[in-house]
Tab-separated table of C-alpha atoms in Angstrom:
chain	number	residue	atom	x	y	z
A	1	UNK	CA	76.481	-102.914	-43.596
A	2	UNK	CA	78.312	-100.056	-42.098
A	3	UNK	CA	82.062	-99.425	-43.417
A	4	UNK	CA	85.141	-101.314	-41.767
A	5	UNK	CA	88.542	-99.696	-41.556
A	6	UNK	CA	90.730	-102.563	-42.781
A	7	UNK	CA	93.003	-103.379	-39.255
A	8	UNK	CA	89.174	-103.427	-37.478
A	9	UNK	CA	87.956	-106.113	-40.315
A	10	UNK	CA	91.752	-108.075	-39.744
A	11	UNK	CA	90.662	-108.400	-36.085
A	12	UNK	CA	87.444	-108.995	-37.109
A	13	UNK	CA	88.821	-112.375	-39.304
A	14	UNK	CA	90.661	-112.948	-35.996
A	15	UNK	CA	88.146	-113.223	-33.458
A	16	UNK	CA	86.129	-114.991	-35.743
A	17	UNK	CA	88.925	-117.655	-36.468
A	18	UNK	CA	89.536	-117.634	-32.681
A	19	UNK	CA	85.276	-118.318	-32.194
A	20	UNK	CA	85.679	-121.183	-34.697
A	21	UNK	CA	88.926	-122.631	-32.846
A	22	UNK	CA	87.523	-122.468	-29.399
A	23	UNK	CA	85.187	-125.406	-30.365
A	24	UNK	CA	88.135	-127.491	-32.524
A	25	UNK	CA	89.731	-129.884	-30.661
A	26	UNK	CA	92.960	-129.003	-28.163
A	27	UNK	CA	95.627	-130.133	-30.710
A	28	UNK	CA	93.672	-127.749	-32.978
A	29	UNK	CA	93.654	-124.887	-30.418
A	30	UNK	CA	96.368	-122.037	-29.993
A	31	UNK	CA	96.839	-122.499	-26.174
A	32	UNK	CA	99.603	-121.095	-25.496
A	33	UNK	CA	100.916	-118.623	-27.207
A	34	UNK	CA	99.104	-117.569	-30.013
A	35	UNK	CA	95.600	-116.353	-30.452
A	36	UNK	CA	93.247	-118.173	-32.925
A	37	UNK	CA	95.658	-119.995	-34.484
A	38	UNK	CA	95.164	-123.289	-36.700
A	39	UNK	CA	97.512	-126.188	-35.839
A	40	UNK	CA	100.836	-125.427	-37.596
A	41	UNK	CA	102.517	-126.702	-40.921
A	42	UNK	CA	103.439	-130.057	-40.656
A	43	UNK	CA	106.051	-131.734	-38.425
A	44	UNK	CA	106.430	-128.491	-36.642
A	45	UNK	CA	103.589	-129.450	-33.544
A	46	UNK	CA	104.909	-130.267	-30.592
A	47	UNK	CA	102.952	-131.299	-27.203
A	48	UNK	CA	104.244	-130.958	-24.160
A	49	UNK	CA	105.251	-127.849	-21.144
A	50	UNK	CA	107.492	-125.600	-19.587
A	51	UNK	CA	108.184	-128.054	-16.445
A	52	UNK	CA	110.311	-130.575	-16.570
A	53	UNK	CA	110.135	-131.806	-20.457
A	54	UNK	CA	112.970	-131.872	-22.828
A	55	UNK	CA	110.750	-129.593	-25.581
A	56	UNK	CA	107.527	-127.797	-25.008
A	57	UNK	CA	106.170	-126.178	-28.097
A	58	UNK	CA	103.186	-124.150	-29.093
A	59	UNK	CA	100.127	-124.741	-31.533
A	60	UNK	CA	101.928	-121.622	-33.323
A	61	UNK	CA	104.812	-123.392	-34.607
A	62	UNK	CA	107.160	-121.880	-31.693
A	63	UNK	CA	109.238	-125.056	-29.977
A	64	UNK	CA	110.635	-124.585	-26.877
A	65	UNK	CA	113.960	-126.636	-26.210
A	66	UNK	CA	113.612	-126.751	-22.193
A	67	UNK	CA	116.156	-129.186	-21.323
A	68	UNK	CA	118.216	-126.861	-19.789
A	69	UNK	CA	115.633	-125.166	-17.912
A	70	UNK	CA	114.923	-125.295	-13.903
A	71	UNK	CA	112.243	-128.276	-13.259
A	72	UNK	CA	110.695	-129.627	-10.961
A	73	UNK	CA	107.759	-128.776	-8.628
A	74	UNK	CA	109.868	-125.633	-7.065
A	75	UNK	CA	110.601	-123.333	-9.638
A	76	UNK	CA	108.712	-120.432	-11.042
A	77	UNK	CA	108.986	-117.497	-13.648
A	78	UNK	CA	111.147	-114.388	-13.145
A	79	UNK	CA	109.706	-111.106	-13.231
A	80	UNK	CA	111.305	-108.507	-15.110
A	81	UNK	CA	113.556	-105.679	-12.953
A	82	UNK	CA	112.408	-103.287	-16.031
A	83	UNK	CA	108.637	-102.688	-15.617
A	84	UNK	CA	108.442	-101.108	-19.078
A	85	UNK	CA	109.522	-104.738	-20.521
A	86	UNK	CA	107.695	-107.209	-22.059
A	87	UNK	CA	107.755	-110.073	-23.896
A	88	UNK	CA	106.639	-110.011	-27.687
A	89	UNK	CA	103.065	-108.820	-27.786
A	90	UNK	CA	102.239	-110.360	-31.650
A	91	UNK	CA	104.453	-111.342	-34.329
A	92	UNK	CA	103.955	-112.825	-38.000
A	93	UNK	CA	105.050	-116.521	-38.892
A	94	UNK	CA	104.336	-119.376	-40.729
A	95	UNK	CA	100.636	-120.459	-39.712
A	96	UNK	CA	98.690	-122.126	-42.417
A	97	UNK	CA	99.473	-124.708	-45.144
A	98	UNK	CA	97.182	-123.649	-48.564
A	99	UNK	CA	94.374	-126.045	-47.565
A	100	UNK	CA	94.623	-125.113	-43.752
A	101	UNK	CA	93.573	-121.849	-44.937
A	102	UNK	CA	91.341	-122.624	-47.015
A	103	UNK	CA	89.530	-124.731	-44.076
A	104	UNK	CA	89.894	-121.423	-41.957
A	105	UNK	CA	88.415	-118.830	-44.049
A	106	UNK	CA	85.399	-120.243	-45.974
A	107	UNK	CA	83.714	-121.210	-42.609
A	108	UNK	CA	84.617	-117.097	-42.063
A	109	UNK	CA	82.776	-116.226	-45.389
A	110	UNK	CA	80.193	-118.596	-45.291
A	111	UNK	CA	78.910	-116.961	-42.310
A	112	UNK	CA	78.432	-113.511	-43.762
A	113	UNK	CA	79.635	-111.730	-40.885
A	114	UNK	CA	81.939	-109.728	-42.608
A	115	UNK	CA	79.845	-108.323	-45.151
A	116	UNK	CA	79.858	-109.069	-49.057
A	117	UNK	CA	82.327	-106.649	-50.055
A	118	UNK	CA	84.873	-107.797	-47.799
A	119	UNK	CA	83.961	-111.737	-48.346
A	120	UNK	CA	84.318	-110.854	-52.204
A	121	UNK	CA	87.716	-108.692	-51.622
A	122	UNK	CA	89.137	-111.723	-49.694
A	123	UNK	CA	87.955	-114.462	-52.075
A	124	UNK	CA	89.411	-112.308	-54.967
A	125	UNK	CA	92.767	-112.208	-53.070
A	126	UNK	CA	92.707	-116.034	-51.840
A	127	UNK	CA	91.224	-117.530	-54.484
A	128	UNK	CA	90.561	-116.041	-57.511
A	129	UNK	CA	93.436	-113.024	-57.760
A	130	UNK	CA	96.512	-112.725	-57.035
A	131	UNK	CA	96.486	-116.417	-55.804
A	132	UNK	CA	95.017	-119.207	-56.856
A	133	UNK	CA	92.520	-121.713	-55.077
A	134	UNK	CA	94.563	-120.858	-52.065
A	135	UNK	CA	98.116	-120.954	-53.360
A	136	UNK	CA	97.372	-124.994	-53.115
A	137	UNK	CA	99.818	-125.338	-56.654
A	138	UNK	CA	102.786	-124.629	-54.249
A	139	UNK	CA	101.820	-126.856	-51.480
A	140	UNK	CA	105.073	-128.122	-49.662
A	141	UNK	CA	107.127	-124.642	-51.220
A	142	UNK	CA	106.297	-122.510	-48.673
A	143	UNK	CA	103.328	-121.725	-45.481
A	144	UNK	CA	101.028	-118.414	-45.411
A	145	UNK	CA	102.144	-116.523	-42.451
A	146	UNK	CA	99.979	-114.742	-40.182
A	147	UNK	CA	100.110	-113.009	-36.528
A	148	UNK	CA	100.147	-114.776	-33.424
A	149	UNK	CA	99.471	-113.012	-30.503
A	150	UNK	CA	100.847	-113.544	-27.064
A	151	UNK	CA	98.280	-114.402	-24.482
A	152	UNK	CA	99.010	-112.267	-21.462
A	153	UNK	CA	97.697	-109.373	-23.900
A	154	UNK	CA	100.879	-107.113	-23.440
A	155	UNK	CA	100.121	-103.754	-24.714
A	156	UNK	CA	100.796	-103.554	-28.866
A	157	UNK	CA	99.083	-106.880	-28.703
A	158	UNK	CA	96.271	-105.645	-31.286
A	159	UNK	CA	99.095	-104.058	-33.257
A	160	UNK	CA	99.524	-107.400	-36.168
A	161	UNK	CA	96.544	-106.543	-38.035
A	162	UNK	CA	97.821	-107.694	-41.423
A	163	UNK	CA	96.001	-110.533	-43.499
A	164	UNK	CA	97.748	-114.189	-44.258
A	165	UNK	CA	100.281	-113.410	-46.664
A	166	UNK	CA	102.928	-116.174	-48.549
A	167	UNK	CA	106.446	-117.190	-48.011
A	168	UNK	CA	108.509	-119.512	-50.483
A	169	UNK	CA	110.654	-121.663	-48.297
A	170	UNK	CA	114.168	-119.966	-48.160
A	171	UNK	CA	112.871	-116.546	-48.767
A	172	UNK	CA	112.790	-113.470	-45.938
A	173	UNK	CA	109.344	-112.302	-45.626
A	174	UNK	CA	108.093	-108.922	-47.180
A	175	UNK	CA	110.175	-106.278	-45.599
A	176	UNK	CA	107.676	-103.793	-45.271
A	177	UNK	CA	105.818	-106.448	-42.668
A	178	UNK	CA	107.262	-105.482	-39.437
A	179	UNK	CA	106.905	-108.007	-36.515
A	180	UNK	CA	107.937	-111.036	-38.600
A	181	UNK	CA	109.512	-113.217	-35.930
A	182	UNK	CA	113.256	-112.997	-35.612
A	183	UNK	CA	115.813	-114.524	-33.857
A	184	UNK	CA	115.230	-111.046	-31.380
A	185	UNK	CA	111.506	-111.850	-30.896
A	186	UNK	CA	112.092	-115.859	-30.273
A	187	UNK	CA	114.548	-114.220	-27.205
A	188	UNK	CA	111.986	-112.675	-25.783
A	189	UNK	CA	109.754	-115.249	-25.974
A	190	UNK	CA	112.158	-117.880	-24.598
A	191	UNK	CA	112.626	-115.339	-21.298
A	192	UNK	CA	108.380	-115.619	-21.352
A	193	UNK	CA	109.354	-119.749	-20.603
A	194	UNK	CA	112.638	-119.094	-18.245
A	195	UNK	CA	111.993	-121.195	-14.735
A	196	UNK	CA	114.271	-120.369	-12.061
A	197	UNK	CA	114.416	-122.557	-8.300
A	198	UNK	CA	111.771	-120.949	-5.770
A	199	UNK	CA	113.368	-122.484	-2.845
A	200	UNK	CA	113.649	-120.288	0.286
A	201	UNK	CA	117.031	-118.654	0.779
A	202	UNK	CA	118.613	-120.967	4.087
A	203	UNK	CA	119.116	-119.060	7.275
A	204	UNK	CA	121.135	-120.349	10.236
A	205	UNK	CA	119.334	-120.319	12.667
A	206	UNK	CA	116.693	-121.225	11.487
A	207	UNK	CA	112.991	-120.101	11.773
A	208	UNK	CA	113.573	-118.491	15.542
A	209	UNK	CA	116.837	-116.391	16.075
A	210	UNK	CA	118.058	-113.953	18.825
A	211	UNK	CA	118.929	-110.137	18.999
A	212	UNK	CA	121.882	-109.045	18.428
A	213	UNK	CA	123.068	-112.495	16.806
A	214	UNK	CA	124.419	-112.946	13.223
A	215	UNK	CA	122.080	-114.769	11.555
A	216	UNK	CA	123.749	-116.249	8.332
A	217	UNK	CA	121.607	-116.806	5.038
A	218	UNK	CA	122.821	-118.968	1.762
A	219	UNK	CA	121.569	-120.551	-1.551
A	220	UNK	CA	122.720	-124.324	-2.348
A	221	UNK	CA	124.649	-123.780	-5.629
A	222	UNK	CA	123.583	-127.080	-6.511
A	223	UNK	CA	120.040	-125.409	-7.398
A	224	UNK	CA	121.474	-122.058	-8.501
A	225	UNK	CA	123.008	-122.628	-11.655
A	226	UNK	CA	122.175	-120.820	-15.300
A	227	UNK	CA	119.689	-121.909	-16.978
A	228	UNK	CA	118.252	-121.869	-20.957
A	229	UNK	CA	115.532	-121.947	-22.953
A	230	UNK	CA	116.077	-122.348	-26.713
A	231	UNK	CA	112.870	-120.986	-29.275
A	232	UNK	CA	112.849	-122.493	-32.882
A	233	UNK	CA	110.808	-122.349	-35.489
A	234	UNK	CA	111.011	-125.469	-37.433
A	235	UNK	CA	109.150	-123.815	-40.583
A	236	UNK	CA	112.032	-122.120	-41.087
A	237	UNK	CA	115.886	-123.631	-41.164
A	238	UNK	CA	118.245	-122.549	-39.442
A	239	UNK	CA	116.244	-119.603	-37.117
A	240	UNK	CA	116.960	-120.071	-33.198
A	241	UNK	CA	117.117	-118.153	-30.663
A	242	UNK	CA	118.966	-119.062	-26.739
A	243	UNK	CA	117.831	-117.377	-23.762
A	244	UNK	CA	120.226	-117.649	-20.284
A	245	UNK	CA	119.693	-116.704	-17.325
A	246	UNK	CA	122.679	-116.730	-14.828
A	247	UNK	CA	122.057	-115.921	-11.110
A	248	UNK	CA	124.237	-112.748	-10.150
A	249	UNK	CA	123.441	-111.478	-6.562
A	250	UNK	CA	120.822	-111.944	-3.853
A	251	UNK	CA	119.250	-108.979	-2.313
A	252	UNK	CA	118.113	-109.603	2.148
A	253	UNK	CA	115.628	-107.399	3.299
A	254	UNK	CA	115.117	-108.163	6.546
A	255	UNK	CA	111.621	-106.889	7.072
A	256	UNK	CA	112.325	-104.413	9.508
A	257	UNK	CA	114.311	-100.838	9.825
A	258	UNK	CA	115.318	-102.457	13.314
A	259	UNK	CA	117.840	-104.535	11.548
A	260	UNK	CA	121.561	-104.359	10.148
A	261	UNK	CA	122.325	-107.094	6.882
A	262	UNK	CA	125.770	-108.302	5.440
A	263	UNK	CA	126.669	-107.054	3.614
A	264	UNK	CA	125.444	-103.071	4.720
A	265	UNK	CA	123.763	-102.843	0.794
A	266	UNK	CA	122.181	-106.056	1.636
A	267	UNK	CA	123.153	-107.435	-1.715
A	268	UNK	CA	124.910	-110.641	-1.708
A	269	UNK	CA	127.149	-111.136	-4.887
A	270	UNK	CA	127.427	-114.372	-6.450
A	271	UNK	CA	130.787	-115.220	-5.784
A	272	UNK	CA	132.507	-119.068	-6.991
A	273	UNK	CA	129.192	-119.964	-7.875
A	274	UNK	CA	127.684	-119.675	-4.324
A	275	UNK	CA	125.821	-117.456	-3.052
A	276	UNK	CA	126.494	-116.535	0.903
A	277	UNK	CA	128.707	-118.930	3.027
A	278	UNK	CA	126.980	-121.777	4.922
A	279	UNK	CA	127.230	-121.947	8.148
A	280	UNK	CA	129.380	-124.230	10.205
A	281	UNK	CA	129.861	-124.842	13.790
A	282	UNK	CA	132.008	-122.643	15.912
A	283	UNK	CA	131.081	-119.303	13.512
A	284	UNK	CA	128.006	-118.246	15.598
A	285	UNK	CA	130.162	-114.886	16.814
A	286	UNK	CA	131.375	-114.344	13.395
A	287	UNK	CA	130.480	-111.820	10.828
A	288	UNK	CA	128.594	-114.184	8.193
A	289	UNK	CA	129.252	-112.658	4.259
A	290	UNK	CA	125.875	-112.698	3.853
A	291	UNK	CA	122.589	-112.404	6.691
A	292	UNK	CA	121.146	-110.035	9.323
A	293	UNK	CA	121.544	-108.681	12.293
A	294	UNK	CA	117.965	-107.766	14.455
A	295	UNK	CA	118.225	-104.899	16.817
A	296	UNK	CA	115.241	-105.675	18.522
A	297	UNK	CA	112.629	-108.596	18.980
A	298	UNK	CA	109.562	-109.764	16.801
A	299	UNK	CA	107.292	-109.431	20.098
A	300	UNK	CA	104.042	-112.027	19.298
A	301	UNK	CA	104.574	-111.873	15.735
A	302	UNK	CA	107.220	-112.227	13.045
A	303	UNK	CA	109.529	-110.025	10.933
A	304	UNK	CA	108.474	-110.819	6.982
A	305	UNK	CA	112.133	-111.753	5.368
A	306	UNK	CA	112.354	-111.012	1.769
A	307	UNK	CA	115.196	-112.858	-0.110
A	308	UNK	CA	115.114	-111.837	-4.083
A	309	UNK	CA	117.630	-113.416	-6.467
A	310	UNK	CA	118.666	-111.439	-9.481
A	311	UNK	CA	119.487	-112.784	-12.927
A	312	UNK	CA	121.286	-111.426	-15.644
A	313	UNK	CA	119.357	-112.504	-18.717
A	314	UNK	CA	121.156	-112.780	-22.334
A	315	UNK	CA	120.741	-114.306	-25.523
A	316	UNK	CA	122.738	-115.599	-28.151
A	317	UNK	CA	120.632	-116.426	-31.972
A	318	UNK	CA	120.634	-117.650	-35.387
A	319	UNK	CA	122.628	-115.097	-37.530
A	320	UNK	CA	125.056	-114.459	-35.170
A	321	UNK	CA	122.936	-111.666	-33.069
A	322	UNK	CA	122.609	-111.258	-29.462
A	323	UNK	CA	122.055	-108.617	-26.987
A	324	UNK	CA	121.012	-108.544	-23.133
A	325	UNK	CA	117.291	-108.609	-21.796
A	326	UNK	CA	116.637	-106.997	-18.409
A	327	UNK	CA	117.584	-108.781	-15.372
A	328	UNK	CA	114.761	-111.147	-13.919
A	329	UNK	CA	114.238	-111.237	-10.415
A	330	UNK	CA	112.355	-114.095	-8.328
A	331	UNK	CA	111.344	-113.340	-4.784
A	332	UNK	CA	109.987	-114.562	-1.690
A	333	UNK	CA	109.106	-114.099	1.859
A	334	UNK	CA	110.212	-115.769	5.010
A	335	UNK	CA	108.921	-115.187	8.651
A	336	UNK	CA	111.355	-115.078	11.734
A	337	UNK	CA	110.425	-115.181	14.957
A	338	UNK	CA	113.552	-112.953	17.041
A	339	UNK	CA	113.554	-113.557	20.415
A	340	UNK	CA	115.228	-111.323	23.475
A	341	UNK	CA	118.021	-112.998	25.403
A	342	UNK	CA	117.170	-114.014	28.259
A	343	UNK	CA	119.510	-113.538	31.580
A	344	UNK	CA	119.203	-115.584	34.508
A	345	UNK	CA	120.508	-113.881	37.601
A	346	UNK	CA	121.370	-115.343	40.816
């Protein structure tokens, strides 16, 4: 068999583990974030999903508290305004008990796909050499850590190639291994779980307006409130990060150059917990604090007004950590019919 570099071997093992786990029950597969993981250490697995549940977890041991997240049918993920930023691509965290690692590796060795020399090296490390019998003597006193892969496969997803390593409970992982799970990594993972309202902006007149008639725009303050998600690794006592998204502005794009926005920038800032002002009777000729005025009709078609809400994202975590993350945005299009005002001559 041709020689295989260490990094490539690790990827081969990851691929093989993924193939083995693919035939296992759903509870055994890392279906949310990680790649090819077994069920996490006992007590750290929680089922569920993002929308509306109090807690959602990956099978890799990262548990998300979504009780303060956006919920219901009319929510969706925010997109990073910084297109160069992505959630963490891969990271290391507790993955196996000694018995779980044995159950994962022995079928790979028995398959013989990675070559006798590679298998012998693995057995020497995990069974006969540096560790005895997968370190079963320390069962309950620590975990084997291994890599998890972001299932969207952003750049760098294949960089975590270090083989599983042992960490005693309460000890820090080896300092020379990059991408071990930290509050900052958890903050990025929590960012990907944030859900915000996707309801369209309210317009008045609604659907059909007139040339040169101001159209008011606003958002329901009850829907557009801060939301947050907390990420934890239960196997690591005290490690957490809470990522919060706060609505800050609404950008109106009329869908045509023949229009004026209010304000002129088209960006309506949040004030007093509200974006824009709800239209009330008698305000038809007033200038709305947030809105648009079309200068020509849409003819037989419509203008596609786009309303984009910007959310400021920041996080706090264990060890007095915290920082900002790129703004998140969510935009939606609405069709607007603009008619000419008809004059009647008598």
